mmCIF file of C-alpha atoms in Angstrom:
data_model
loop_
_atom_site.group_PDB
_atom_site.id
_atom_site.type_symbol
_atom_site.label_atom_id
_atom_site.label_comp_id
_atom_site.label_asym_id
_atom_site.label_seq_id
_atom_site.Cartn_x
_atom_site.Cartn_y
_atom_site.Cartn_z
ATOM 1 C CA UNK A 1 88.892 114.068 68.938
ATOM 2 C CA UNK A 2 90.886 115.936 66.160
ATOM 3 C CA UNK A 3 92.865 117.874 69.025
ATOM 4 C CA UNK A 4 93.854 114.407 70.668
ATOM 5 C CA UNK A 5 94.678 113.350 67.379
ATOM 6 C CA UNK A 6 96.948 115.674 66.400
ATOM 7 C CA UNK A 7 98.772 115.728 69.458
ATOM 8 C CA UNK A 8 99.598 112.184 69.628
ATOM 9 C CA UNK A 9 100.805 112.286 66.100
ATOM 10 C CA UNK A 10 102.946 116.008 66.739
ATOM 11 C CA UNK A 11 104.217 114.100 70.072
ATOM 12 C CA UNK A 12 105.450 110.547 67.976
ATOM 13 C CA UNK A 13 106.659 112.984 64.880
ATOM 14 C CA UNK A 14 108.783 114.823 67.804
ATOM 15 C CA UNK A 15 110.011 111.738 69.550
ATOM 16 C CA UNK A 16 111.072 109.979 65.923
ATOM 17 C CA UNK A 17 113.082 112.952 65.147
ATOM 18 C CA UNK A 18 115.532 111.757 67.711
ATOM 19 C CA UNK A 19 117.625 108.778 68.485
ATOM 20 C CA UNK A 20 115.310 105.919 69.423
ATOM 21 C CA UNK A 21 117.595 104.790 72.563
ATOM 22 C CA UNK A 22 118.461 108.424 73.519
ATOM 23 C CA UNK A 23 113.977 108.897 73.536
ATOM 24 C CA UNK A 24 114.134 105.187 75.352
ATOM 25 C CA UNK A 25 117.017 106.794 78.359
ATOM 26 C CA UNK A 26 114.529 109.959 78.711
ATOM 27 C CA UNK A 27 111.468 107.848 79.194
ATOM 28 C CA UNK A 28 113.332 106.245 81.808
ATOM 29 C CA UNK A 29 113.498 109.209 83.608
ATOM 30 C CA UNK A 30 109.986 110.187 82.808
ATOM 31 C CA UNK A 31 108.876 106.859 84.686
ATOM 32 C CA UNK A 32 110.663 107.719 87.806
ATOM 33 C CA UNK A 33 108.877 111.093 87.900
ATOM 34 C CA UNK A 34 105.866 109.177 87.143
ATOM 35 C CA UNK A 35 106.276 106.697 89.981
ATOM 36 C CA UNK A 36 106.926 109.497 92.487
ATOM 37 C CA UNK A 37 103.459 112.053 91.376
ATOM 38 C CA UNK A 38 101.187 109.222 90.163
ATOM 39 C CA UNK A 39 100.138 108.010 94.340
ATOM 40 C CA UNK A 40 97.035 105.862 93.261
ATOM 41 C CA UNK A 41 99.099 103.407 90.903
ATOM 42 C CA UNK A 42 101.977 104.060 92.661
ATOM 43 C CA UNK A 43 100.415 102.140 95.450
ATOM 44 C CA UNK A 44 98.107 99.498 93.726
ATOM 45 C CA UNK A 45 101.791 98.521 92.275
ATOM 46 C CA UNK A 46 103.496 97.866 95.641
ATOM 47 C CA UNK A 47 100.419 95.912 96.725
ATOM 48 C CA UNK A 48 100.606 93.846 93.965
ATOM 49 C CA UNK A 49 104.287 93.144 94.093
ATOM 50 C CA UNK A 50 104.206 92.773 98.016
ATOM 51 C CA UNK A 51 101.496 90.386 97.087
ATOM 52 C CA UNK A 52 102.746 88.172 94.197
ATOM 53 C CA UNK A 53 106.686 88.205 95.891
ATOM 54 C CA UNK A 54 106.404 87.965 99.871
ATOM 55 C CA UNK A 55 109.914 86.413 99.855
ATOM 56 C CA UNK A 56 111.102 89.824 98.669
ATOM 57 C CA UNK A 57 112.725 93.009 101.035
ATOM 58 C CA UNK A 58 110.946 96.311 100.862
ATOM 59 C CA UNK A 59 114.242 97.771 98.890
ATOM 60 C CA UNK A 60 113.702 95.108 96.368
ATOM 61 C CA UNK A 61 109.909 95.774 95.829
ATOM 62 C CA UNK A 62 110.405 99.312 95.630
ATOM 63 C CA UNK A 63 112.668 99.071 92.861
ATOM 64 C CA UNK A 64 110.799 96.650 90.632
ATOM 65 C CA UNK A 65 107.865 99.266 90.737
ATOM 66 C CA UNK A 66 110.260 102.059 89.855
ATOM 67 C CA UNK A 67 111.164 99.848 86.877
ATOM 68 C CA UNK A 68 107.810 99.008 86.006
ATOM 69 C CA UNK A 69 106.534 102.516 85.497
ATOM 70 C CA UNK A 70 109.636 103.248 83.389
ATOM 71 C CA UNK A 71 108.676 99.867 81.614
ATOM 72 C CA UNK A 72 105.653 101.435 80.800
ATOM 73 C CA UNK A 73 106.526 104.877 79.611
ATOM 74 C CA UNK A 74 109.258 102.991 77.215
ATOM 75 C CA UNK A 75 106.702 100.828 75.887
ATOM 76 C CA UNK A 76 104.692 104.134 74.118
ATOM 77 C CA UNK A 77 108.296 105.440 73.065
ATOM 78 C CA UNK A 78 109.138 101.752 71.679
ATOM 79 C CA UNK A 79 105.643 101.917 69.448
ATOM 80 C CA UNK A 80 105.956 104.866 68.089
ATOM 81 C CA UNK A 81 109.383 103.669 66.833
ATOM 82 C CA UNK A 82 108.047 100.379 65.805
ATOM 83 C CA UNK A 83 107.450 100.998 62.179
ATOM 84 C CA UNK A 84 110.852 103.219 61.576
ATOM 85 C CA UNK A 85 112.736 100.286 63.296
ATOM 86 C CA UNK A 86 110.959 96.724 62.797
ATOM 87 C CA UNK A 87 110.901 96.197 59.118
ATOM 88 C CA UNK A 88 111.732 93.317 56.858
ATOM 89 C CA UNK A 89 115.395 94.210 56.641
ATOM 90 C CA UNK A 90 116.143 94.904 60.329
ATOM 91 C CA UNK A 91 114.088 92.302 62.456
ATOM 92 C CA UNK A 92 116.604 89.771 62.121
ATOM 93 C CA UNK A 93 119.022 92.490 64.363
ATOM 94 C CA UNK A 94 116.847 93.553 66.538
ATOM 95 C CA UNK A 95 115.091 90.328 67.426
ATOM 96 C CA UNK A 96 116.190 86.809 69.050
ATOM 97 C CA UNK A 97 113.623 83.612 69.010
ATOM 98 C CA UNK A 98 113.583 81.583 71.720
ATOM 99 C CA UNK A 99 112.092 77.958 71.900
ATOM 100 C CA UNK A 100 109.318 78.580 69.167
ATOM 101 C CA UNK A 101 110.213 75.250 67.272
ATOM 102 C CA UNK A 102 106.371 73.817 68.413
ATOM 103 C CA UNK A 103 104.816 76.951 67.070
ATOM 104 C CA UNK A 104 106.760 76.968 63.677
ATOM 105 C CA UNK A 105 105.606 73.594 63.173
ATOM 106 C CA UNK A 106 101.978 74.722 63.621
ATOM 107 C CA UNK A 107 102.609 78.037 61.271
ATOM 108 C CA UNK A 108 104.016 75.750 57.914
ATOM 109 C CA UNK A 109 101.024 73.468 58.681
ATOM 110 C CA UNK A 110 98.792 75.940 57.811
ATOM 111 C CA UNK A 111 96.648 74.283 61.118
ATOM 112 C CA UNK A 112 94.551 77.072 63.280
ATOM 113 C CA UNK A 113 95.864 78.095 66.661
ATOM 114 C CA UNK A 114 95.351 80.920 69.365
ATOM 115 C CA UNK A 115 98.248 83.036 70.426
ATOM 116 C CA UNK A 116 97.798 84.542 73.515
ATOM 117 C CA UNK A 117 100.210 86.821 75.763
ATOM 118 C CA UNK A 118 100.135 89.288 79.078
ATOM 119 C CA UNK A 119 100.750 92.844 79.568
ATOM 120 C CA UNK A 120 104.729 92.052 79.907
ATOM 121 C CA UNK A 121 107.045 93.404 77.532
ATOM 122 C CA UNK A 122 106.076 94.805 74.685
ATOM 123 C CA UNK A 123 102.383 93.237 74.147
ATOM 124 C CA UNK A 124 101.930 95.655 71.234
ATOM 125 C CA UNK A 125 105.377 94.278 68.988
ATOM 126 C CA UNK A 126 104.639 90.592 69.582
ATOM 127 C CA UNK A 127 101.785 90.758 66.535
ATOM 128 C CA UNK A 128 103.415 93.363 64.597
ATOM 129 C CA UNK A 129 106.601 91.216 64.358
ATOM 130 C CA UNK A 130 104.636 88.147 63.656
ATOM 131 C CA UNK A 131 103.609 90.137 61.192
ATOM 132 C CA UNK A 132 106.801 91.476 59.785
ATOM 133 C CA UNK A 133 107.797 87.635 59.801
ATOM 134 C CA UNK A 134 104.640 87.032 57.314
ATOM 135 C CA UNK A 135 102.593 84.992 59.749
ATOM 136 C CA UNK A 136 99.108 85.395 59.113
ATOM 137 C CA UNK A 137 97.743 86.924 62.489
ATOM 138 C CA UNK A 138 94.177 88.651 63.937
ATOM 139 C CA UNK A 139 94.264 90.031 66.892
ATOM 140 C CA UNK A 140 90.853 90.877 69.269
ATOM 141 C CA UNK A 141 91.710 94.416 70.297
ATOM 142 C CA UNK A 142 89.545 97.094 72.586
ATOM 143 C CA UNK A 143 88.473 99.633 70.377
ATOM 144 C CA UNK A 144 89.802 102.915 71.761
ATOM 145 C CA UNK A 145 87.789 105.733 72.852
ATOM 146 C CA UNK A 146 89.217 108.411 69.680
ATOM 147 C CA UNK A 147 88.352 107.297 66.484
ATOM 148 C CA UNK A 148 91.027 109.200 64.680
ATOM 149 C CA UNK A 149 93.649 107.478 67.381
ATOM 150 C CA UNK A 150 92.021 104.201 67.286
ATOM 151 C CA UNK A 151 92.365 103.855 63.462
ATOM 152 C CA UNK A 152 95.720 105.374 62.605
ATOM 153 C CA UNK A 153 97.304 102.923 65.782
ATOM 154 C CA UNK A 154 95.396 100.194 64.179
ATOM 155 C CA UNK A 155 96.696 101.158 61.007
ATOM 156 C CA UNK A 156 100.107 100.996 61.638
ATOM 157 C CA UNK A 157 99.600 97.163 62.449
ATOM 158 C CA UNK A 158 97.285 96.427 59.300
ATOM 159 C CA UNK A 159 99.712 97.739 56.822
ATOM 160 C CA UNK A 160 102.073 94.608 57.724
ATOM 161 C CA UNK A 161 99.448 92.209 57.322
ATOM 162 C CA UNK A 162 98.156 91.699 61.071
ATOM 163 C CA UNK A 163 94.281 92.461 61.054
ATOM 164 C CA UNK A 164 92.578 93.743 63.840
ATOM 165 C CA UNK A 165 88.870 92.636 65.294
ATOM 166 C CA UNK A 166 87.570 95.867 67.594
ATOM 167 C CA UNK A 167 84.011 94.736 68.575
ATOM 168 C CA UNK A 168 83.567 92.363 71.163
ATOM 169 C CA UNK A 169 81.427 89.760 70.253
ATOM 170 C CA UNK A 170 82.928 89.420 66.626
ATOM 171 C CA UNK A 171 81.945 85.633 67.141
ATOM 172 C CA UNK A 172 81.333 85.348 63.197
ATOM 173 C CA UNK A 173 84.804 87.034 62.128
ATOM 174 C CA UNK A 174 86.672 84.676 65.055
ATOM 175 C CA UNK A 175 85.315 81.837 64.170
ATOM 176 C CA UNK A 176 86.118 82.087 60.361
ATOM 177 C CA UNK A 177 89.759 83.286 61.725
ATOM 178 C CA UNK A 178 90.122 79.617 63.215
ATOM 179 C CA UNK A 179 88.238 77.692 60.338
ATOM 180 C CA UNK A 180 90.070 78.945 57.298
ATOM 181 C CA UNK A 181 93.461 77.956 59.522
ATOM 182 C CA UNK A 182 94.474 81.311 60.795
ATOM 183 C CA UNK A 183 95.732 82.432 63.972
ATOM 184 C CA UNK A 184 93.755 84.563 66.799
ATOM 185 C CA UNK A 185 95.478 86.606 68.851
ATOM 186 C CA UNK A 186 94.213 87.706 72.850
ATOM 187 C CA UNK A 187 95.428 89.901 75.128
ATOM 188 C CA UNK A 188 94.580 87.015 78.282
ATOM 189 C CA UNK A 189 95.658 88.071 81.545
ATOM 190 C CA UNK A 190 92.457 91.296 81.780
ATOM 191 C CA UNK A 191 90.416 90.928 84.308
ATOM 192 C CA UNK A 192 87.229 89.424 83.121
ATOM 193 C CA UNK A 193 84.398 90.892 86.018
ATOM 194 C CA UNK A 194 82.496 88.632 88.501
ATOM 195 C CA UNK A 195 81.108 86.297 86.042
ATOM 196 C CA UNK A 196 84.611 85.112 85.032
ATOM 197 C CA UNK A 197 86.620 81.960 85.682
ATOM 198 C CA UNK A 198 88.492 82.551 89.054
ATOM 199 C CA UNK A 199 91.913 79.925 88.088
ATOM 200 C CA UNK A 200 95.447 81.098 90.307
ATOM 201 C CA UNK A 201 97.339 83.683 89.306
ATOM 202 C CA UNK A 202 100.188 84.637 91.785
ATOM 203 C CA UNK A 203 98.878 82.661 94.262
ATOM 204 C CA UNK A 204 95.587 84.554 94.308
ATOM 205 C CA UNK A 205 92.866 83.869 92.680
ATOM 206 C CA UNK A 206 92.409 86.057 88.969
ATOM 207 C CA UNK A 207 88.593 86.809 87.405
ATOM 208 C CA UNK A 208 89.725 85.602 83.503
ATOM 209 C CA UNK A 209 87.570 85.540 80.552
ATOM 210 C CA UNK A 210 86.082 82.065 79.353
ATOM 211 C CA UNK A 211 86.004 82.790 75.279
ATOM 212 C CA UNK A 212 89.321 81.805 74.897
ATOM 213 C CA UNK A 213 89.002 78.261 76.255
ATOM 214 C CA UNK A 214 85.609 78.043 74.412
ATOM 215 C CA UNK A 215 86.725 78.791 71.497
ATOM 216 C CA UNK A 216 89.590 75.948 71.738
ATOM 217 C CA UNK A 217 87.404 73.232 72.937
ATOM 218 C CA UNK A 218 84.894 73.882 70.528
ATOM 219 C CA UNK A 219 87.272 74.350 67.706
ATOM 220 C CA UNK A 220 89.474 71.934 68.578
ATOM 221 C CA UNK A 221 92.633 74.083 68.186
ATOM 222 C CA UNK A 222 95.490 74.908 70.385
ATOM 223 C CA UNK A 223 96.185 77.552 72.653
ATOM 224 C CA UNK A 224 100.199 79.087 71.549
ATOM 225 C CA UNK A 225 101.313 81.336 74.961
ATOM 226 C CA UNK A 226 103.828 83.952 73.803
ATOM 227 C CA UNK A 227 106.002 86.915 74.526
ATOM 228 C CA UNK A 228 107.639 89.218 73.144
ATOM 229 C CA UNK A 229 110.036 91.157 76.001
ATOM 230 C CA UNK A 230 113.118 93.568 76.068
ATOM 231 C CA UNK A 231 116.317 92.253 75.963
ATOM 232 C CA UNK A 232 118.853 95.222 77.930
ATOM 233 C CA UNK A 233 118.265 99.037 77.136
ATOM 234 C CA UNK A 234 118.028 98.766 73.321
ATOM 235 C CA UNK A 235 115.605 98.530 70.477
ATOM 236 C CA UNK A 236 115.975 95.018 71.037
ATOM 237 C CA UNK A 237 113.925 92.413 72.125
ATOM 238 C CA UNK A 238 113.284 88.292 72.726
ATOM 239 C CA UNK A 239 110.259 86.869 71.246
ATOM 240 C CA UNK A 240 109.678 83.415 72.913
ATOM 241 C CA UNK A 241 106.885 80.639 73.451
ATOM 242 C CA UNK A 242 106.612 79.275 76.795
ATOM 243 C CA UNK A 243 103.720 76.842 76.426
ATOM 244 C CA UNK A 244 101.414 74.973 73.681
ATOM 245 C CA UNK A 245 98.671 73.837 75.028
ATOM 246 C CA UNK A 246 97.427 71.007 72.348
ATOM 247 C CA UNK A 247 93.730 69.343 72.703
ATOM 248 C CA UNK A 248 94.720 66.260 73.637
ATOM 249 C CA UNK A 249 96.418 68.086 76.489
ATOM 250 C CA UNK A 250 92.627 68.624 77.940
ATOM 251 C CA UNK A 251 90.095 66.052 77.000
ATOM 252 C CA UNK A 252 90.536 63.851 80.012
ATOM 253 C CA UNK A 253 90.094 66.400 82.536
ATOM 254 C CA UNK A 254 86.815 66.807 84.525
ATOM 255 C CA UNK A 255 86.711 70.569 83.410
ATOM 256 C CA UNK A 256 89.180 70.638 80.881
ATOM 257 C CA UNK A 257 87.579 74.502 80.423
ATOM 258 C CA UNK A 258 88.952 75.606 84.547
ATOM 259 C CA UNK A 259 92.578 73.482 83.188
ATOM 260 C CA UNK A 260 92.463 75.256 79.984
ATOM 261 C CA UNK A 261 92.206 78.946 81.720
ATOM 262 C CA UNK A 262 94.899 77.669 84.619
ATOM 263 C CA UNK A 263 97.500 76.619 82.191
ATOM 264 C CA UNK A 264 97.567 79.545 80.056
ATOM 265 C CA UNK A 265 97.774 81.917 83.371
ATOM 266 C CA UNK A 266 100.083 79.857 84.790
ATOM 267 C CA UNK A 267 102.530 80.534 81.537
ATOM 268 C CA UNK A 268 101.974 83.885 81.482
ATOM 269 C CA UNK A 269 102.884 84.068 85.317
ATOM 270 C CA UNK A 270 106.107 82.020 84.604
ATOM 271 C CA UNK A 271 107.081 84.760 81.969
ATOM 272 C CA UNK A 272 106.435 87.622 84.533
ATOM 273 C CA UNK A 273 108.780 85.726 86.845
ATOM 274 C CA UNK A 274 111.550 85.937 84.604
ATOM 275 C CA UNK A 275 110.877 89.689 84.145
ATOM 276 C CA UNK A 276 108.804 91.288 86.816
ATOM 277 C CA UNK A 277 109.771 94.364 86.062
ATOM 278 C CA UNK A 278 108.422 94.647 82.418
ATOM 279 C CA UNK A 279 104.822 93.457 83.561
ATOM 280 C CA UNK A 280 102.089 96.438 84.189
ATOM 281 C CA UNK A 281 101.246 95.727 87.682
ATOM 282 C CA UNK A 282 99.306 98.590 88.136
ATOM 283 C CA UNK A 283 96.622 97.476 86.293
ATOM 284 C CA UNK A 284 93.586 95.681 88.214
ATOM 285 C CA UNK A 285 94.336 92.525 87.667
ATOM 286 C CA UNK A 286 92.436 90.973 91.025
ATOM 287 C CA UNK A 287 89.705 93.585 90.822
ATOM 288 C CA UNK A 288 86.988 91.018 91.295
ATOM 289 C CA UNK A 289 87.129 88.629 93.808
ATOM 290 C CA UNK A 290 85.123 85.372 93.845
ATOM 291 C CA UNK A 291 81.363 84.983 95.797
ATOM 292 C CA UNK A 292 82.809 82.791 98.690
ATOM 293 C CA UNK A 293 86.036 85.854 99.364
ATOM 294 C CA UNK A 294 83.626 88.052 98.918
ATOM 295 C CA UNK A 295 81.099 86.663 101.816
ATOM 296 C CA UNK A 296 83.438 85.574 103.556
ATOM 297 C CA UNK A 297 82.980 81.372 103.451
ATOM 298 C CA UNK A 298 85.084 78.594 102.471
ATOM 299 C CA UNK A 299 85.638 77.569 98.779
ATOM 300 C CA UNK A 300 83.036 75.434 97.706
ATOM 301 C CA UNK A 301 83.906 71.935 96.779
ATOM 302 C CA UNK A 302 83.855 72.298 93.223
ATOM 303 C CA UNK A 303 86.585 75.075 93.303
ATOM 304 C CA UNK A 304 89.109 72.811 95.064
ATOM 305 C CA UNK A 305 88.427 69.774 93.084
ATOM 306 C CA UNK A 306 89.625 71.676 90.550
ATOM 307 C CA UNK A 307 92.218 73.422 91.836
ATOM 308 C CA UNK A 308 93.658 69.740 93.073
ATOM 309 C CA UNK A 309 93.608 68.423 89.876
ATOM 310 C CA UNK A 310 96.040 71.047 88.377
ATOM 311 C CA UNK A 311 99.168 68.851 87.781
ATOM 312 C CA UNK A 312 101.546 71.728 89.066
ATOM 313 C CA UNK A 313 99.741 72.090 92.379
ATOM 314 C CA UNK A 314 100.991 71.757 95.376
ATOM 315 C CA UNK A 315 99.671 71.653 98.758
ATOM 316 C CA UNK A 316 101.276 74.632 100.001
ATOM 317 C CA UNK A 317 100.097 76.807 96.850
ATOM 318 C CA UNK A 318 96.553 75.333 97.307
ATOM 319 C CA UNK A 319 96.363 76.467 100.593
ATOM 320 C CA UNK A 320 97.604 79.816 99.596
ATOM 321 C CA UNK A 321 95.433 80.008 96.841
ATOM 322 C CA UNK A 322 92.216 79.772 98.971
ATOM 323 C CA UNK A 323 93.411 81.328 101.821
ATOM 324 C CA UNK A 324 95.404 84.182 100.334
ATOM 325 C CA UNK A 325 94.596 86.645 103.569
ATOM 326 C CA UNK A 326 94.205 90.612 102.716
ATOM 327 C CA UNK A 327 95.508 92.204 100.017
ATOM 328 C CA UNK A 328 93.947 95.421 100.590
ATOM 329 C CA UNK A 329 90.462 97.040 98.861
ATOM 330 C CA UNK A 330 91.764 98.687 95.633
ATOM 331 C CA UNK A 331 92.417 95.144 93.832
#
């Protein structure tokens, strides 16, 4: 663990010696040569893309999965610049808001929400700039396998104010979060195993994790879907809301827990679609597929009762959505 440790921090002290966008033009190039030796993700990209943009040429896909994994290798550059570059003097240069008017409101209230967001942009900024903006923020984070790693990344974030929550099943901590009118931050768009709520996501159906809806409903709070992407080739970046999702927004719906999980998706999936190429599509986002794909047999009635009662869906996206056809074994 100490050898990983010290060369992550000898690799960030080397990269923040130079010119931030200069570090941001040679990960760029370190993406491309990542896209062309790493054959695995390489290909569980494509299949996504092909999957989630069958209007689009071959040419077309090809380059948004160059762009993702250049995406990617930016966004480690972009953290370890964070704290040199994001501070209480410079946000305002580096950072535009977009449409957060709903969310402010909540903030000065003082009222409880959840803030939830996707692996697009940069994931990691959006609560350290909420931070930096003295919101009051915790964030549910996977504890990381080094220790040393895990705590000085997670210290980086704590020293603005944003506190982090490593163990799952923290009920106690996330539940005071929300009671003493704080906000609690998710990453939502994981895939949540076979026991998870299958709701459309690309026009296939996505295994996602139930705690964030139960903790709305039985809190009563709302459910804040955010972003916080790149704007050009520069340290600088958009941080945006693109739905709120208030209670009375759910408690006239049959399963207002299945509309809950489907709206929040459903904004994340509208960000993507103004950026495809800053989501991480090779991550295994449709790993688990539900019982009836799995042997083969319709959806059960339940399912598209649900899925019907979605106010954005349409017939031709239903159908899709429960017949989506192959997509190929490593999900």
């Amino acid at each position: 663990q100490w050898t990983q440790y010290l060369a992550a921090r000898i690799a960030v002290m080397a990269l923040t010696s130079f010119d931030g966008d200069l570090n941001l033009r040679t990960a760029a190039h370190l993406g491309r040569w990542l896209y062309r030796c790493d054959r695995r993700h390489r290909h569980r990209t494509l299949a996504h893309l092909r999957s989630a943009f069958p209007e689009m040429t071959d040419a077309r896909i090809e380059q948004l999965a160059i762009r993702s994994f250049e995406h990617f290798v930016q966004l480690l550059v972009e953290i370890s610049h964070t704290p040199r570059l994001i501070h209480d003097d410079s946000w305002h240069r580096r950072l535009q808001l977009r449409n957060l008017s709903g969310a402010i409101e909540l903030f000065n209230a003082g009222k409880p929400a959840i803030l939830i967001t996707g692996h697009l942009g940069n994931w990691e900024l959006l609560g350290y700039l909420l931070a930096v903006l003295g919101l009051r923020l915790d964030a549910i984070a996977r504890p990381m396998d080094n220790r040393l790693i895990s705590d000085w990344i997670y210290g980086i974030r704590e020293r603005r104010g944003m506190r982090i929550i490593t163990k799952w099943g923290a009920t106690d901590r996330m539940l005071n979060v929300l009671d003493t009118g704080g906000m609690l931050g998710f990453i939502a768009d994981q895939n949540a195993g076979d026991k998870g709520l299958f709701v459309p996501f690309f026009g296939r159906l996505a295994s996602t994790y139930k705690s964030i809806g139960l903790l709305a409903m039985d809190r009563n709070v709302p459910i804040i879907c955010g972003y916080a992407r790149r704007s050009g080739t520069q340290f600088k970046y958009e941080l945006g809301v693109t739905d709120i999702i208030h209670p009375d927004d759910w408690q006239h719906h049959r399963d207002p827990l299945y509309y809950i999980t489907a709206r929040y998706m459903r904004a994340i999936e509208l960000t993507i679609r103004d950026v495809p190429d800053q989501y991480l599509w090779m991550h295994r986002r449709w790993k688990s597929r539900p019982r009836h794909e799995r042997l083969g047999k319709p959806a059960p009635a339940p399912l598209r009762r649900n899925l019907e009662q979605l106010p954005w869906m349409q017939p031709a996206m239903l159908e899709q959505v429960l017949d989506p056809g192959p997509f190929g074994a490593d999900n």
